[in-house]
């Protein structure tokens, strides 16, 4: 069986002030793991991985910020993913854990798309223009 880098996106989940159920952990893994499809373009990139980490290592921290409040944005989710040349970070607050994780995933997706455009798409466009003689 061939070794594929995208199969080794490691998601490390840490929780503060709350006990994560198996359901919550699998939800976080599913949501954050869904970002794999956006990372395929970075597999063969030559930039070094930031922070001496493995490619696509993802750290997710979920936290209940306060124990005495019952309403409002009491949950916080943060995620950091290591890509070639840079690490991307997202943070979100919500009134429940699912909303916070959803927001973090959406923010990370936007950051990945923006970085992909900068690192991969623009150089391709420049090369294409140069090749066409513009």
PDB file of C-alpha atoms in Angstrom, residues 8-118:
ATOM      1  CA  UNK A   8      -1.627  11.227   8.056  1.00  0.00           C
ATOM      2  CA  UNK A   9      -3.303  14.468   9.048  1.00  0.00           C
ATOM      3  CA  UNK A  10      -3.003  14.116  12.778  1.00  0.00           C
ATOM      4  CA  UNK A  11      -5.690  15.877  14.821  1.00  0.00           C
ATOM      5  CA  UNK A  12      -4.822  16.399  18.476  1.00  0.00           C
ATOM      6  CA  UNK A  13      -7.754  17.478  20.646  1.00  0.00           C
ATOM      7  CA  UNK A  14      -7.347  19.121  24.031  1.00  0.00           C
ATOM      8  CA  UNK A  15     -10.193  20.201  26.293  1.00  0.00           C
ATOM      9  CA  UNK A  16     -10.303  22.611  29.225  1.00  0.00           C
ATOM     10  CA  UNK A  17     -13.028  22.799  31.862  1.00  0.00           C
ATOM     11  CA  UNK A  18     -15.200  20.200  30.150  1.00  0.00           C
ATOM     12  CA  UNK A  19     -15.271  16.467  29.576  1.00  0.00           C
ATOM     13  CA  UNK A  20     -15.494  15.556  25.914  1.00  0.00           C
ATOM     14  CA  UNK A  21     -17.776  12.674  25.069  1.00  0.00           C
ATOM     15  CA  UNK A  22     -16.892  10.226  22.311  1.00  0.00           C
ATOM     16  CA  UNK A  23     -19.561  11.878  20.189  1.00  0.00           C
ATOM     17  CA  UNK A  24     -17.970  15.302  20.643  1.00  0.00           C
ATOM     18  CA  UNK A  25     -14.516  13.968  19.781  1.00  0.00           C
ATOM     19  CA  UNK A  26     -15.755  12.213  16.657  1.00  0.00           C
ATOM     20  CA  UNK A  27     -17.651  15.380  15.632  1.00  0.00           C
ATOM     21  CA  UNK A  28     -14.470  17.463  15.978  1.00  0.00           C
ATOM     22  CA  UNK A  29     -12.434  14.854  14.069  1.00  0.00           C
ATOM     23  CA  UNK A  30     -15.039  14.763  11.297  1.00  0.00           C
ATOM     24  CA  UNK A  31     -15.320  18.547  10.997  1.00  0.00           C
ATOM     25  CA  UNK A  32     -11.603  19.328  11.118  1.00  0.00           C
ATOM     26  CA  UNK A  33     -10.719  16.204   9.116  1.00  0.00           C
ATOM     27  CA  UNK A  34     -12.946  17.544   6.334  1.00  0.00           C
ATOM     28  CA  UNK A  35     -10.247  20.116   5.636  1.00  0.00           C
ATOM     29  CA  UNK A  36      -8.075  17.377   4.091  1.00  0.00           C
ATOM     30  CA  UNK A  37      -9.519  18.031   0.647  1.00  0.00           C
ATOM     31  CA  UNK A  38      -8.141  21.588   0.699  1.00  0.00           C
ATOM     32  CA  UNK A  39      -4.652  20.426   1.665  1.00  0.00           C
ATOM     33  CA  UNK A  40      -3.878  18.155  -1.304  1.00  0.00           C
ATOM     34  CA  UNK A  41      -2.284  21.003  -3.253  1.00  0.00           C
ATOM     35  CA  UNK A  42       0.323  21.490  -0.510  1.00  0.00           C
ATOM     36  CA  UNK A  43       1.585  17.881  -0.476  1.00  0.00           C
ATOM     37  CA  UNK A  44       4.371  18.369  -2.997  1.00  0.00           C
ATOM     38  CA  UNK A  45       5.263  21.908  -1.986  1.00  0.00           C
ATOM     39  CA  UNK A  46       8.926  22.523  -1.226  1.00  0.00           C
ATOM     40  CA  UNK A  47       8.574  25.049   1.634  1.00  0.00           C
ATOM     41  CA  UNK A  48       9.604  23.729   5.067  1.00  0.00           C
ATOM     42  CA  UNK A  49       6.854  23.029   7.591  1.00  0.00           C
ATOM     43  CA  UNK A  50       6.606  25.776  10.205  1.00  0.00           C
ATOM     44  CA  UNK A  51       7.596  25.065  13.784  1.00  0.00           C
ATOM     45  CA  UNK A  52       9.405  21.803  13.029  1.00  0.00           C
ATOM     46  CA  UNK A  53       6.082  19.944  13.062  1.00  0.00           C
ATOM     47  CA  UNK A  54       4.795  17.271  10.730  1.00  0.00           C
ATOM     48  CA  UNK A  55       2.910  18.368   7.664  1.00  0.00           C
ATOM     49  CA  UNK A  56      -0.813  18.924   8.356  1.00  0.00           C
ATOM     50  CA  UNK A  57      -0.543  18.402  12.136  1.00  0.00           C
ATOM     51  CA  UNK A  58      -3.649  20.021  13.576  1.00  0.00           C
ATOM     52  CA  UNK A  59      -4.143  21.025  17.190  1.00  0.00           C
ATOM     53  CA  UNK A  60      -7.685  21.713  18.374  1.00  0.00           C
ATOM     54  CA  UNK A  61      -8.464  23.104  21.806  1.00  0.00           C
ATOM     55  CA  UNK A  62     -12.023  23.358  23.067  1.00  0.00           C
ATOM     56  CA  UNK A  63     -12.812  25.094  26.310  1.00  0.00           C
ATOM     57  CA  UNK A  64     -15.662  26.106  28.517  1.00  0.00           C
ATOM     58  CA  UNK A  65     -14.507  29.569  29.498  1.00  0.00           C
ATOM     59  CA  UNK A  66     -16.671  30.020  32.558  1.00  0.00           C
ATOM     60  CA  UNK A  67     -18.261  27.620  34.969  1.00  0.00           C
ATOM     61  CA  UNK A  68     -20.756  30.007  36.568  1.00  0.00           C
ATOM     62  CA  UNK A  69     -22.492  31.400  33.442  1.00  0.00           C
ATOM     63  CA  UNK A  70     -25.192  29.405  31.691  1.00  0.00           C
ATOM     64  CA  UNK A  71     -25.904  31.655  28.677  1.00  0.00           C
ATOM     65  CA  UNK A  72     -23.887  33.504  26.079  1.00  0.00           C
ATOM     66  CA  UNK A  73     -20.660  32.615  24.351  1.00  0.00           C
ATOM     67  CA  UNK A  74     -19.232  30.368  27.037  1.00  0.00           C
ATOM     68  CA  UNK A  75     -17.499  27.906  24.696  1.00  0.00           C
ATOM     69  CA  UNK A  76     -14.297  28.625  22.858  1.00  0.00           C
ATOM     70  CA  UNK A  77     -12.614  26.596  20.126  1.00  0.00           C
ATOM     71  CA  UNK A  78      -9.150  27.171  18.699  1.00  0.00           C
ATOM     72  CA  UNK A  79      -7.327  25.311  15.961  1.00  0.00           C
ATOM     73  CA  UNK A  80      -3.829  25.499  14.545  1.00  0.00           C
ATOM     74  CA  UNK A  81      -2.719  23.662  11.426  1.00  0.00           C
ATOM     75  CA  UNK A  82       0.848  23.347  10.154  1.00  0.00           C
ATOM     76  CA  UNK A  83       1.342  23.857   6.414  1.00  0.00           C
ATOM     77  CA  UNK A  84       4.472  24.289   4.293  1.00  0.00           C
ATOM     78  CA  UNK A  85       5.975  27.661   5.179  1.00  0.00           C
ATOM     79  CA  UNK A  86       3.325  28.725   7.660  1.00  0.00           C
ATOM     80  CA  UNK A  87       0.988  27.677  10.422  1.00  0.00           C
ATOM     81  CA  UNK A  88      -2.614  28.876  10.304  1.00  0.00           C
ATOM     82  CA  UNK A  89      -4.691  29.693  13.375  1.00  0.00           C
ATOM     83  CA  UNK A  90      -8.435  30.102  13.927  1.00  0.00           C
ATOM     84  CA  UNK A  91     -10.445  30.962  17.028  1.00  0.00           C
ATOM     85  CA  UNK A  92     -14.188  31.122  17.668  1.00  0.00           C
ATOM     86  CA  UNK A  93     -16.672  31.537  20.500  1.00  0.00           C
ATOM     87  CA  UNK A  94     -20.175  30.140  20.716  1.00  0.00           C
ATOM     88  CA  UNK A  95     -23.059  29.402  23.019  1.00  0.00           C
ATOM     89  CA  UNK A  96     -22.506  25.706  22.400  1.00  0.00           C
ATOM     90  CA  UNK A  97     -19.529  23.561  21.466  1.00  0.00           C
ATOM     91  CA  UNK A  98     -20.847  22.563  18.046  1.00  0.00           C
ATOM     92  CA  UNK A  99     -21.264  26.182  16.905  1.00  0.00           C
ATOM     93  CA  UNK A 100     -17.772  27.080  18.073  1.00  0.00           C
ATOM     94  CA  UNK A 101     -16.199  24.101  16.261  1.00  0.00           C
ATOM     95  CA  UNK A 102     -18.198  24.884  13.094  1.00  0.00           C
ATOM     96  CA  UNK A 103     -16.985  28.487  13.138  1.00  0.00           C
ATOM     97  CA  UNK A 104     -13.366  27.432  13.663  1.00  0.00           C
ATOM     98  CA  UNK A 105     -13.590  24.995  10.767  1.00  0.00           C
ATOM     99  CA  UNK A 106     -15.051  27.672   8.471  1.00  0.00           C
ATOM    100  CA  UNK A 107     -12.402  30.186   9.498  1.00  0.00           C
ATOM    101  CA  UNK A 108      -9.607  27.646   8.932  1.00  0.00           C
ATOM    102  CA  UNK A 109     -11.033  26.775   5.524  1.00  0.00           C
ATOM    103  CA  UNK A 110     -10.997  30.457   4.547  1.00  0.00           C
ATOM    104  CA  UNK A 111      -7.401  30.820   5.792  1.00  0.00           C
ATOM    105  CA  UNK A 112      -6.297  27.705   3.860  1.00  0.00           C
ATOM    106  CA  UNK A 113      -7.958  28.967   0.663  1.00  0.00           C
ATOM    107  CA  UNK A 114      -6.332  32.396   1.053  1.00  0.00           C
ATOM    108  CA  UNK A 115      -2.898  30.881   1.679  1.00  0.00           C
ATOM    109  CA  UNK A 116      -3.324  28.429  -1.210  1.00  0.00           C
ATOM    110  CA  UNK A 117      -4.112  31.319  -3.549  1.00  0.00           C
ATOM    111  CA  UNK A 118      -1.029  33.193  -2.409  1.00  0.00           C
TER     112      UNK A 118
END
